[in-house]
Amino acid sequence: MTDQPAFLELLLRLGDDCLVLGHRLSEWCGHAPMLEEDLSMPNMALDLIGQARSIYTRAGEVEGKGRSEDDLAYLRADREYRNLLLVERPNGDFAHTMLRQFYYAAFMEPYWREAVASSDAALAGIAGKAVKEIGYHVRHAGEWVIRLGDGTEESARRMAVAVDALHPYTGELFAVDGVTDAMAAAGVAPDPSALRPEWDATIDTIFADAGLRRPEVAYPQLGGRQGCHGEEFGFLLAELQYMQRAYPAMTW
Amino acid sequence: MYAQGLIGADAATTEDAAFLERFQARIDAEEKIEPNDPMPAGYRKTLIRQIGQHAHSEIVGMLPEGNWITRAPSLRRKAALLAKVQDEGGHGLYLYAAAETLGVTRDQMTEELLSGKAKYSSIFNYPTPTWADIGAIGWLVDGAAIMNQIPLCRCSYGPYARAMIRVCKEESFHQRQGYEIMMTLARGAPAQKDMAQDALNRWWWPSLVMFGPPDSDSVHGDQSMAWKIKRFTNDELRRKFINATVPQAEFIDLTVPDPDLRWNDDTQSYEHGPIDWDEFWRVVKGHGQMNRDRIAARRKAWEDGAWVRDAAVAHGEKRRTRHTAALAAE
């Protein structure tokens, strides 16, 4: 790998997205609106945590300092996490959670599909597995967006509120910088901005059935990739890291 | 996870002697009773109650363990715990389905759980303050559940027996996973070993109580045994559990918190100290530390989720209407 720092940065971004969204989904476990969702949300969380583990393991190898998946997941400071602001948004109601999942998955499905051809064999392998998993997330979350948008007056209202609340965070999915440029040029990972037309089309198809409108966002919310997280994120980390911080250097 | 000696079943039945005799002959011949077969009302009622309690226990049981998913100490443990809690939900789902074959709906059973009419295993009314509780629950609670449930794979009611086969396979995996957590803690730093011993101290007695009241006090055991809904008595199962578990504790150098525990060479079995049955009944009757919280959490999930379930129904109806209209227009 010629551009090791950029590759490490890319892997941390991808790994942190998976970990944080998986963590958020897992907060629902045992509290879902119906038993079927108490099975499918942990299922999606498991996919994401599994992806995070593989990505962090690769990141540890690329970094070459002997850091494990757990070192990377648990032992960094708030500003060192590189996840999208979208995935750290609090669960809110079920409409928020499903829309957040749909927005992310509709982006990651084409991302992983292209990353299957990555010049990094390890990332290509991760992508091959992840693309199948994320395809299910798009379907599952997309169906809920339709059901809720085209359900009752109450569910349509909640879905519209979720769209207004979360749409400003979707711009960050497509943001480019030196890292994404270098990785796209090296054939390691797709250029996220190139995935926008497909994402827009996926959203529009589902929104048409859901009776929802894709809002124009004047000022997208950015900052996650630079480690500038929202206020709730510190609490997520406090919970996530509790054991590793309270009982350092032990085997679990 | 789960199972407990059935609480408060009423097997009273009113069929005539010839009917009951024919039914008993099928049971004695080890035939499986299937949903559309004739069966005594008391048999049906006992099973609905037992399978319902079992299903509710799986669902309520997601809460104490779910409590640690977001704080699990490593990614491997987090994934395993998520998968385990998800398994419990899956058990709940097919147990509800098994109960539905007897003529109740899942919604009815849920309402009974939330109103306090239906019971669930009292073990879940204890809190999980430390990570070691996740190990202890897997090892002891799932271990006790297996003792109870393996015989249920041969239960006379076909759908329940078949559900139990899959449940038992998953439970035995959970039990080993829990024991492995305990072993890792017991062989770790002093703080970890203390955490493991503390969890064993808190979970040991509630686990023994999971098998239900002593045989001398069990009112409905005999009929359930005759109908082969139950195949061993509470005390028999409790003894099996203790005999299997004490050596496991010794192997990882943890101490079972029972000063009266001793091996009896004549019976080739352990004898245990007195169980606090007053405490058991207190917890069953709703006065355990977590009873109110558990039901409140289930009620909140159910009530907060009502708009989602309503939306799914409304959307389904709209689709059907549109489909019918489209067909008519052709």
Coordinates of C-alpha atoms in Angstrom, one line a residue:
Chain A
M1 CA 0.0 0.0 0.0
T2 CA 1.6 3.2 -1.2
D3 CA -0.5 5.6 0.9
Q4 CA -0.7 3.9 4.2
P5 CA -2.0 6.9 6.3
A6 CA -4.9 7.4 3.9
F7 CA -5.7 3.7 3.9
L8 CA -5.7 3.5 7.6
E9 CA -7.9 6.6 7.8
L10 CA -10.4 5.1 5.3
L11 CA -10.5 1.8 7.3
L12 CA -11.2 3.7 10.5
R13 CA -14.0 5.6 8.8
L14 CA -15.6 2.4 7.6
G15 CA -15.1 0.5 10.8
D16 CA -16.4 3.3 13.0
D17 CA -19.5 3.6 10.8
C18 CA -20.3 -0.1 11.3
L19 CA -19.5 -0.1 15.0
V20 CA -21.5 3.0 15.9
L21 CA -24.5 2.1 13.8
G22 CA -24.4 -1.5 15.1
H23 CA -24.2 -0.1 18.7
R24 CA -27.2 2.2 18.1
L25 CA -29.3 -0.7 16.7
S26 CA -28.3 -2.9 19.6
E27 CA -29.8 -0.4 22.0
W28 CA -33.2 -1.5 20.8
C29 CA -32.7 -5.1 21.7
G30 CA -35.6 -6.2 23.9
H31 CA -37.6 -3.0 23.4
A32 CA -38.7 -3.2 19.8
P33 CA -42.3 -2.5 18.7
M34 CA -42.8 -6.2 17.9
L35 CA -41.1 -9.5 18.5
E36 CA -40.1 -9.8 14.8
E37 CA -38.2 -6.5 15.1
D38 CA -36.5 -7.7 18.3
L39 CA -35.0 -10.4 16.0
S40 CA -34.2 -8.3 12.9
M41 CA -32.6 -5.3 14.6
P42 CA -30.1 -7.4 16.5
N43 CA -29.6 -9.3 13.2
M44 CA -28.6 -6.1 11.4
A45 CA -26.5 -5.0 14.4
L46 CA -24.7 -8.3 14.3
D47 CA -23.9 -7.9 10.6
L48 CA -22.5 -4.4 11.3
I49 CA -20.4 -5.5 14.4
G50 CA -19.0 -8.3 12.4
Q51 CA -18.0 -6.0 9.6
A52 CA -16.5 -3.6 12.1
R53 CA -14.4 -6.4 13.5
S54 CA -13.0 -7.4 10.1
I55 CA -12.3 -3.8 9.2
Y56 CA -10.5 -3.0 12.5
T57 CA -8.4 -6.1 12.2
R58 CA -7.3 -5.0 8.7
A59 CA -6.7 -1.4 10.1
G60 CA -4.5 -2.9 12.8
E61 CA -2.4 -4.7 10.2
V62 CA -2.2 -1.6 8.0
E63 CA -1.1 0.5 10.9
G64 CA 1.5 -2.1 12.0
K65 CA 1.6 -1.1 15.6
G66 CA 0.0 -4.2 17.0
R67 CA -3.4 -2.7 17.8
S68 CA -6.2 -5.2 17.9
E69 CA -9.8 -4.8 16.9
D70 CA -10.7 -4.1 20.5
D71 CA -7.9 -1.5 20.9
L72 CA -9.3 0.4 18.0
A73 CA -13.0 0.0 19.0
Y74 CA -12.6 0.8 22.7
L75 CA -9.4 2.7 23.4
R76 CA -9.6 5.9 21.3
A77 CA -10.7 9.3 22.4
D78 CA -13.9 11.0 21.1
R79 CA -12.1 13.1 18.5
E80 CA -10.3 10.0 17.1
Y81 CA -13.6 8.4 15.9
R82 CA -14.2 9.0 12.2
N83 CA -17.8 7.8 11.8
L84 CA -20.5 9.7 9.9
L85 CA -22.7 12.0 12.0
L86 CA -25.7 10.1 10.5
V87 CA -24.9 6.8 12.2
E88 CA -24.4 8.3 15.7
R89 CA -27.8 10.0 15.7
P90 CA -29.8 8.8 18.7
N91 CA -32.4 6.1 17.9
G92 CA -35.4 8.4 18.3
D93 CA -38.6 6.5 17.5
F94 CA -38.8 3.5 15.2
A95 CA -39.3 5.8 12.1
H96 CA -35.9 7.5 12.9
T97 CA -34.1 4.2 13.4
M98 CA -35.4 2.7 10.2
L99 CA -34.8 5.8 8.1
R100 CA -31.3 6.1 9.4
Q101 CA -30.7 2.5 8.5
F102 CA -32.2 2.9 5.1
Y103 CA -30.1 6.1 4.3
Y104 CA -26.9 4.4 5.3
A105 CA -27.6 1.0 3.7
A106 CA -28.7 2.5 0.4
F107 CA -25.3 4.2 0.3
M108 CA -23.2 1.2 1.5
E109 CA -24.8 -1.3 -0.9
P110 CA -23.2 0.3 -4.1
Y111 CA -20.1 1.1 -2.0
W112 CA -19.5 -2.5 -1.0
R113 CA -20.5 -3.7 -4.5
E114 CA -17.7 -1.6 -6.0
A115 CA -15.2 -2.4 -3.2
V116 CA -15.5 -6.1 -4.1
A117 CA -13.0 -5.1 -6.9
S118 CA -10.7 -3.3 -4.4
S119 CA -6.9 -3.5 -5.0
D120 CA -6.6 -4.5 -1.4
A121 CA -7.5 -8.2 -1.2
A122 CA -8.6 -8.0 2.5
L123 CA -11.0 -5.2 1.9
A124 CA -12.3 -6.9 -1.2
G125 CA -13.1 -10.0 0.9
I126 CA -14.9 -7.9 3.5
A127 CA -16.9 -6.2 0.8
G128 CA -17.9 -9.5 -0.7
K129 CA -19.5 -10.5 2.6
A130 CA -20.9 -7.1 3.5
V131 CA -22.6 -6.5 0.2
K132 CA -24.9 -9.4 0.8
E133 CA -25.7 -8.4 4.3
I134 CA -26.3 -4.7 3.5
G135 CA -28.6 -5.7 0.6
Y136 CA -30.9 -7.2 3.3
H137 CA -30.7 -4.0 5.3
V138 CA -31.8 -1.9 2.4
R139 CA -34.8 -4.1 1.8
H140 CA -35.8 -4.4 5.4
A141 CA -35.5 -0.8 6.3
G142 CA -36.9 0.4 2.9
E143 CA -40.0 -1.7 3.5
W144 CA -40.5 -0.1 6.8
V145 CA -40.1 3.4 5.3
I146 CA -42.9 2.5 2.9
R147 CA -45.1 0.9 5.6
L148 CA -44.7 3.9 8.0
G149 CA -44.9 6.5 5.3
D150 CA -48.0 4.9 3.8
G151 CA -49.5 3.6 7.0
T152 CA -51.6 5.7 9.3
E153 CA -51.7 9.4 9.7
E154 CA -49.6 9.1 12.8
S155 CA -47.0 7.0 11.2
A156 CA -46.8 9.2 8.1
R157 CA -46.3 12.2 10.4
R158 CA -43.5 10.5 12.3
M159 CA -41.8 9.4 9.1
A160 CA -41.9 13.0 7.7
V161 CA -40.4 14.3 11.0
A162 CA -37.7 11.7 10.7
V163 CA -36.9 12.8 7.1
D164 CA -36.6 16.4 8.2
A165 CA -34.4 15.5 11.1
L166 CA -32.1 13.1 9.4
H167 CA -31.8 14.3 5.8
P168 CA -29.3 17.1 6.6
Y169 CA -26.9 14.4 7.7
T170 CA -26.9 12.5 4.4
G171 CA -24.6 14.9 2.6
E172 CA -21.7 13.6 4.5
L173 CA -22.1 10.2 2.9
F174 CA -20.8 11.7 -0.4
A175 CA -18.2 14.1 1.0
V176 CA -14.7 13.8 -0.6
D177 CA -11.3 14.8 0.6
G178 CA -7.7 13.8 0.1
V179 CA -8.3 10.4 1.7
T180 CA -11.2 9.4 -0.6
D181 CA -9.4 10.9 -3.7
A182 CA -6.2 8.9 -2.9
M183 CA -8.1 5.7 -2.3
A184 CA -10.3 6.0 -5.4
A185 CA -7.2 6.8 -7.5
A186 CA -5.4 3.7 -6.1
G187 CA -8.4 1.5 -6.8
V188 CA -8.8 0.7 -3.1
A189 CA -12.4 2.0 -2.6
P190 CA -15.0 3.8 -4.7
D191 CA -15.3 7.6 -4.9
P192 CA -18.3 8.3 -2.6
S193 CA -19.5 11.3 -4.6
A194 CA -19.9 9.0 -7.7
L195 CA -22.5 6.9 -5.7
R196 CA -24.9 9.8 -5.3
P197 CA -27.0 9.2 -8.4
E198 CA -27.7 5.6 -7.4
W199 CA -28.5 6.6 -3.8
D200 CA -30.8 9.4 -5.0
A201 CA -32.6 6.9 -7.2
T202 CA -33.0 4.3 -4.4
I203 CA -34.3 6.9 -2.0
D204 CA -36.7 8.3 -4.7
T205 CA -38.1 4.9 -5.5
I206 CA -38.9 4.1 -1.9
F207 CA -40.1 7.6 -1.1
A208 CA -42.5 7.5 -4.0
D209 CA -44.2 4.4 -2.5
A210 CA -44.0 5.9 1.0
G211 CA -45.6 9.2 -0.1
L212 CA -42.5 11.1 1.1
R213 CA -40.5 13.9 -0.4
R214 CA -36.7 14.1 -0.5
P215 CA -36.1 17.6 0.9
E216 CA -33.5 20.0 -0.4
V217 CA -30.8 20.6 2.2
A218 CA -29.2 24.0 2.0
Y219 CA -26.5 23.2 4.6
P220 CA -25.5 19.6 5.1
Q221 CA -24.2 18.7 8.5
L222 CA -20.5 17.5 8.2
G223 CA -17.8 16.8 10.7
G224 CA -17.8 13.2 11.7
R225 CA -15.0 12.3 9.3
Q226 CA -12.9 14.9 11.2
G227 CA -13.9 13.6 14.6
C228 CA -16.3 16.5 15.4
H229 CA -19.2 14.6 16.8
G230 CA -22.5 15.5 18.3
E231 CA -23.1 15.8 22.0
E232 CA -24.8 12.5 22.4
F233 CA -21.8 10.7 21.0
G234 CA -19.7 11.0 24.2
F235 CA -22.4 9.2 26.1
L236 CA -22.4 6.4 23.5
L237 CA -18.6 6.1 24.0
A238 CA -18.9 6.2 27.8
E239 CA -21.2 3.2 27.6
L240 CA -19.2 1.4 24.9
Q241 CA -15.9 1.8 26.6
Y242 CA -16.9 1.5 30.2
M243 CA -15.4 -2.0 30.9
Q244 CA -12.2 -1.4 29.0
R245 CA -11.7 1.9 30.8
A246 CA -12.7 0.7 34.3
Y247 CA -10.7 -2.5 34.1
P248 CA -7.7 -1.7 31.8
A249 CA -5.5 -4.4 30.2
M250 CA -7.6 -7.4 31.1
T251 CA -8.7 -10.3 29.0
W252 CA -12.4 -10.8 28.7
Chain B
M1 CA -33.2 -19.6 28.5
Y2 CA -35.7 -20.3 31.1
A3 CA -38.0 -22.7 32.6
Q4 CA -39.4 -23.1 36.0
G5 CA -41.6 -25.5 37.6
L6 CA -45.0 -24.5 36.4
I7 CA -46.6 -21.9 38.6
G8 CA -50.3 -22.1 39.5
A9 CA -51.6 -24.4 36.8
D10 CA -55.1 -25.8 37.2
A11 CA -55.5 -29.2 35.5
A12 CA -59.1 -29.7 36.5
T13 CA -61.0 -31.3 33.7
T14 CA -64.6 -32.5 33.2
E15 CA -64.5 -35.1 30.5
D16 CA -66.1 -38.5 31.0
A17 CA -64.0 -41.4 32.2
A18 CA -64.0 -43.2 28.9
F19 CA -62.6 -40.2 27.1
L20 CA -60.0 -39.7 29.7
E21 CA -59.1 -43.3 29.6
R22 CA -58.7 -43.3 25.8
F23 CA -56.5 -40.2 26.0
Q24 CA -54.4 -41.7 28.7
A25 CA -53.9 -44.8 26.7
R26 CA -52.4 -42.7 23.9
I27 CA -50.1 -40.9 26.3
D28 CA -49.0 -44.2 27.8
A29 CA -48.3 -45.6 24.4
E30 CA -45.9 -42.5 23.9
E31 CA -48.1 -41.2 21.0
K32 CA -47.7 -37.5 20.4
I33 CA -50.8 -35.4 20.8
E34 CA -51.2 -33.0 17.8
P35 CA -53.2 -29.7 17.7
N36 CA -56.4 -31.2 16.1
D37 CA -56.5 -34.3 18.3
P38 CA -59.1 -34.5 21.0
M39 CA -57.6 -33.6 24.4
P40 CA -59.0 -33.0 27.9
A41 CA -59.7 -29.3 28.6
G42 CA -57.3 -29.5 31.6
Y43 CA -54.5 -30.8 29.4
R44 CA -55.0 -27.9 26.9
K45 CA -55.2 -25.4 29.7
T46 CA -52.1 -26.7 31.5
L47 CA -50.1 -26.6 28.2
I48 CA -51.3 -23.1 27.3
R49 CA -50.2 -21.9 30.7
Q50 CA -46.9 -23.7 30.6
I51 CA -45.9 -22.8 27.1
G52 CA -47.1 -19.2 27.6
Q53 CA -45.0 -18.9 30.8
H54 CA -42.1 -20.4 28.9
A55 CA -42.5 -17.9 26.0
H56 CA -42.9 -14.9 28.4
S57 CA -39.8 -16.0 30.2
E58 CA -37.8 -15.9 27.0
I59 CA -39.1 -12.4 26.2
V60 CA -38.7 -11.0 29.7
G61 CA -35.3 -12.8 29.8
M62 CA -34.0 -10.6 27.0
L63 CA -34.0 -7.6 29.4
P64 CA -31.4 -8.6 32.1
E65 CA -29.0 -9.7 29.5
G66 CA -29.8 -7.0 27.0
N67 CA -28.7 -4.7 29.8
W68 CA -25.1 -5.5 29.0
I69 CA -25.1 -5.5 25.2
T70 CA -24.0 -1.9 24.9
R71 CA -21.3 -2.3 27.6
A72 CA -19.9 -5.7 26.6
P73 CA -16.1 -5.7 27.2
S74 CA -15.0 -6.8 23.8
L75 CA -16.4 -6.9 20.3
R76 CA -16.4 -10.7 20.4
R77 CA -18.4 -10.7 23.6
K78 CA -20.7 -8.0 22.2
A79 CA -21.5 -10.1 19.1
A80 CA -22.0 -13.3 21.1
L81 CA -24.3 -11.6 23.6
L82 CA -26.4 -9.9 20.8
A83 CA -26.7 -13.3 19.1
K84 CA -27.7 -14.9 22.4
V85 CA -30.4 -12.4 23.3
Q86 CA -31.6 -12.7 19.7
D87 CA -31.9 -16.4 20.2
E88 CA -34.1 -15.9 23.3
G89 CA -36.4 -13.7 21.2
G90 CA -36.5 -16.5 18.6
H91 CA -37.4 -19.0 21.3
G92 CA -40.2 -16.7 22.4
L93 CA -41.5 -16.5 18.9
Y94 CA -41.8 -20.2 18.2
L95 CA -43.1 -20.9 21.7
Y96 CA -45.9 -18.4 21.1
A97 CA -46.5 -20.2 17.8
A98 CA -46.6 -23.5 19.6
A99 CA -49.1 -22.1 22.1
E100 CA -51.2 -20.6 19.3
T101 CA -51.8 -24.2 18.1
L102 CA -53.9 -24.6 21.2
G103 CA -56.2 -21.8 20.4
V104 CA -54.8 -18.6 22.0
T105 CA -53.3 -15.7 20.2
R106 CA -49.9 -14.0 20.8
D107 CA -51.7 -10.8 21.5
Q108 CA -53.9 -12.4 24.2
M109 CA -50.8 -13.9 25.8
T110 CA -49.0 -10.6 25.7
E111 CA -51.9 -8.8 27.3
E112 CA -51.9 -11.4 30.1
L113 CA -48.2 -10.9 30.6
L114 CA -48.6 -7.1 30.8
S115 CA -51.6 -7.3 33.1
G116 CA -49.7 -9.6 35.5
K117 CA -52.1 -12.4 35.0
A118 CA -49.5 -14.6 33.3
K119 CA -46.3 -15.5 35.0
Y120 CA -42.7 -15.7 33.8
S121 CA -39.7 -17.3 35.4
S122 CA -38.9 -15.5 38.7
I123 CA -35.2 -15.7 37.9
F124 CA -35.5 -12.6 35.7
N125 CA -36.6 -10.5 38.6
Y126 CA -33.0 -10.2 39.8
P127 CA -30.8 -7.5 38.4
T128 CA -27.6 -7.8 36.4
P129 CA -25.3 -5.2 37.9
T130 CA -22.0 -6.6 36.6
W131 CA -20.6 -8.2 33.5
A132 CA -20.1 -11.4 35.4
D133 CA -23.8 -11.7 35.7
I134 CA -23.9 -12.4 31.9
G135 CA -21.5 -15.3 32.5
A136 CA -23.5 -16.5 35.5
I137 CA -26.8 -16.4 33.7
G138 CA -25.5 -18.4 30.8
W139 CA -23.9 -20.9 33.0
L140 CA -26.5 -21.3 35.7
V141 CA -29.8 -20.1 34.4
D142 CA -29.4 -21.6 31.0
G143 CA -27.9 -24.7 32.6
A144 CA -31.0 -25.0 34.8
A145 CA -33.2 -24.4 31.8
I146 CA -31.5 -27.2 29.9
M147 CA -32.2 -29.6 32.8
N148 CA -35.8 -28.7 32.7
Q149 CA -36.1 -28.6 28.9
I150 CA -34.3 -31.7 27.7
P151 CA -37.1 -33.9 29.1
L152 CA -39.6 -31.6 27.4
C153 CA -38.2 -32.7 24.1
R154 CA -40.2 -35.9 24.9
C155 CA -43.3 -34.0 26.1
S156 CA -46.5 -35.6 25.0
Y157 CA -47.7 -32.5 23.1
G158 CA -46.0 -32.6 19.6
P159 CA -45.6 -28.9 18.8
Y160 CA -44.0 -28.2 22.2
A161 CA -41.8 -31.2 22.1
R162 CA -40.5 -30.3 18.6
A163 CA -39.9 -26.6 19.5
M164 CA -37.9 -27.8 22.5
I165 CA -35.5 -29.8 20.4
R166 CA -34.2 -26.6 18.7
V167 CA -34.4 -24.6 21.9
C168 CA -32.3 -27.1 23.7
K169 CA -29.5 -27.1 21.1
E170 CA -29.2 -23.3 21.4
E171 CA -29.5 -23.3 25.2
S172 CA -26.6 -25.8 25.5
F173 CA -24.5 -23.5 23.3
H174 CA -25.5 -20.6 25.6
Q175 CA -24.6 -22.6 28.7
R176 CA -21.1 -23.3 27.4
Q177 CA -20.7 -19.7 26.4
G178 CA -21.7 -18.5 29.9
Y179 CA -19.3 -21.0 31.5
E180 CA -16.5 -19.8 29.3
I181 CA -17.2 -16.2 30.4
M182 CA -17.0 -17.4 34.0
M183 CA -13.8 -19.4 33.4
T184 CA -12.1 -16.4 31.7
L185 CA -13.1 -14.2 34.7
A186 CA -12.1 -16.8 37.3
R187 CA -8.7 -17.1 35.7
G188 CA -8.2 -13.4 35.1
A189 CA -7.1 -10.5 37.4
P190 CA -8.3 -10.6 41.0
A191 CA -11.0 -8.0 40.3
Q192 CA -12.4 -10.3 37.6
K193 CA -12.3 -13.3 39.9
D194 CA -14.1 -11.4 42.6
M195 CA -16.7 -10.3 40.1
A196 CA -17.3 -14.0 39.1
Q197 CA -17.6 -15.2 42.7
D198 CA -20.0 -12.3 43.5
A199 CA -22.2 -13.3 40.6
L200 CA -22.2 -17.0 41.6
N201 CA -23.1 -15.9 45.1
R202 CA -26.1 -14.0 43.9
W203 CA -27.3 -16.4 41.2
W204 CA -26.9 -19.8 42.9
W205 CA -30.0 -19.9 45.0
P206 CA -32.3 -18.2 42.5
S207 CA -31.1 -20.9 40.0
L208 CA -32.0 -23.7 42.3
V209 CA -35.4 -22.2 42.8
M210 CA -36.0 -22.2 39.1
F211 CA -37.0 -25.9 39.3
G212 CA -40.1 -24.9 41.3
P213 CA -41.3 -25.8 44.8
P214 CA -40.2 -29.1 46.5
D215 CA -42.1 -32.2 45.5
S216 CA -43.7 -32.3 48.9
D217 CA -45.5 -29.0 48.2
S218 CA -46.2 -29.4 44.5
V219 CA -50.0 -29.5 43.9
H220 CA -50.3 -30.1 40.2
G221 CA -47.2 -32.2 39.5
D222 CA -49.0 -35.5 39.6
Q223 CA -51.4 -34.8 36.8
S224 CA -48.7 -33.2 34.6
M225 CA -46.6 -36.2 35.2
A226 CA -49.4 -38.6 34.2
W227 CA -50.0 -36.6 31.0
K228 CA -46.3 -36.6 30.3
I229 CA -46.2 -32.8 30.0
K230 CA -43.7 -33.1 32.8
R231 CA -41.3 -36.1 33.0
F232 CA -39.3 -35.5 36.1
T233 CA -40.2 -34.0 39.4
N234 CA -38.9 -30.6 40.5
D235 CA -36.6 -32.2 43.1
E236 CA -35.2 -34.7 40.7
L237 CA -34.3 -32.0 38.2
R238 CA -32.9 -29.8 40.9
R239 CA -30.6 -32.6 42.1
K240 CA -29.4 -33.3 38.6
F241 CA -28.5 -29.7 38.2
I242 CA -26.6 -29.5 41.4
N243 CA -24.7 -32.7 40.6
A244 CA -23.7 -31.3 37.2
T245 CA -22.9 -27.8 38.3
V246 CA -20.9 -28.2 41.6
P247 CA -17.9 -29.9 39.8
Q248 CA -18.0 -27.1 37.2
A249 CA -17.6 -24.5 39.9
E250 CA -14.8 -26.4 41.5
F251 CA -13.0 -26.7 38.2
I252 CA -12.7 -23.0 37.9
D253 CA -12.0 -22.6 41.6
L254 CA -15.2 -20.8 42.5
T255 CA -17.1 -21.5 45.7
V256 CA -20.8 -22.5 45.7
P257 CA -22.4 -20.3 48.4
D258 CA -23.9 -23.2 50.4
P259 CA -22.1 -24.1 53.7
D260 CA -24.3 -27.2 54.0
L261 CA -23.5 -28.6 50.6
R262 CA -22.1 -32.1 50.9
W263 CA -21.7 -35.2 48.8
N264 CA -23.7 -38.2 49.9
D265 CA -21.9 -41.4 49.0
D266 CA -25.0 -43.6 49.5
T267 CA -27.2 -41.7 47.1
Q268 CA -24.2 -40.6 44.8
S269 CA -25.6 -37.1 44.9
Y270 CA -25.1 -33.8 46.6
E271 CA -27.3 -32.6 49.5
H272 CA -27.9 -28.9 49.7
G273 CA -28.8 -26.5 52.5
P274 CA -32.3 -25.1 53.1
I275 CA -33.8 -23.1 50.3
D276 CA -35.6 -19.9 51.2
W277 CA -39.0 -20.6 49.8
D278 CA -40.6 -17.5 51.3
E279 CA -38.2 -15.4 49.2
F280 CA -39.2 -17.5 46.1
W281 CA -42.9 -16.8 46.7
R282 CA -42.3 -13.2 47.4
V283 CA -40.6 -12.8 44.1
V284 CA -43.2 -14.8 42.2
K285 CA -45.9 -12.6 43.7
G286 CA -44.3 -9.5 42.4
H287 CA -42.0 -8.2 45.2
G288 CA -38.6 -9.0 43.7
Q289 CA -36.2 -6.2 43.0
M290 CA -36.9 -6.1 39.3
N291 CA -40.5 -7.3 38.9
R292 CA -42.0 -3.8 38.4
D293 CA -39.1 -2.7 36.1
R294 CA -39.4 -5.8 33.9
I295 CA -43.1 -5.4 33.3
A296 CA -42.8 -1.7 32.9
A297 CA -40.1 -2.2 30.2
R298 CA -42.3 -4.7 28.4
R299 CA -45.3 -2.5 28.7
K300 CA -43.4 0.5 27.4
A301 CA -42.1 -1.4 24.4
W302 CA -45.6 -2.6 23.6
E303 CA -47.3 0.7 24.1
D304 CA -44.6 2.8 22.3
G305 CA -44.7 0.3 19.4
A306 CA -48.5 0.4 19.0
W307 CA -48.3 3.1 16.3
V308 CA -45.8 0.9 14.3
R309 CA -48.0 -2.2 14.5
D310 CA -51.1 -0.1 13.5
A311 CA -49.2 1.4 10.6
A312 CA -48.1 -2.1 9.3
V313 CA -51.8 -3.2 9.4
A314 CA -53.1 0.0 7.8
H315 CA -50.5 -0.2 5.0
G316 CA -51.3 -3.9 4.4
E317 CA -55.0 -3.0 4.0
K318 CA -54.2 -0.1 1.7
R319 CA -52.1 -2.4 -0.5
R320 CA -54.9 -5.0 -0.7
T321 CA -57.4 -2.3 -1.6
R322 CA -55.2 -0.9 -4.3
H323 CA -54.5 -4.4 -5.7
T324 CA -58.2 -5.2 -5.8
A325 CA -59.0 -1.9 -7.5
A326 CA -56.2 -2.5 -10.0
L327 CA -57.6 -5.9 -10.8
A328 CA -61.1 -4.5 -11.2
A329 CA -59.8 -1.8 -13.6
E330 CA -58.2 -4.4 -15.9

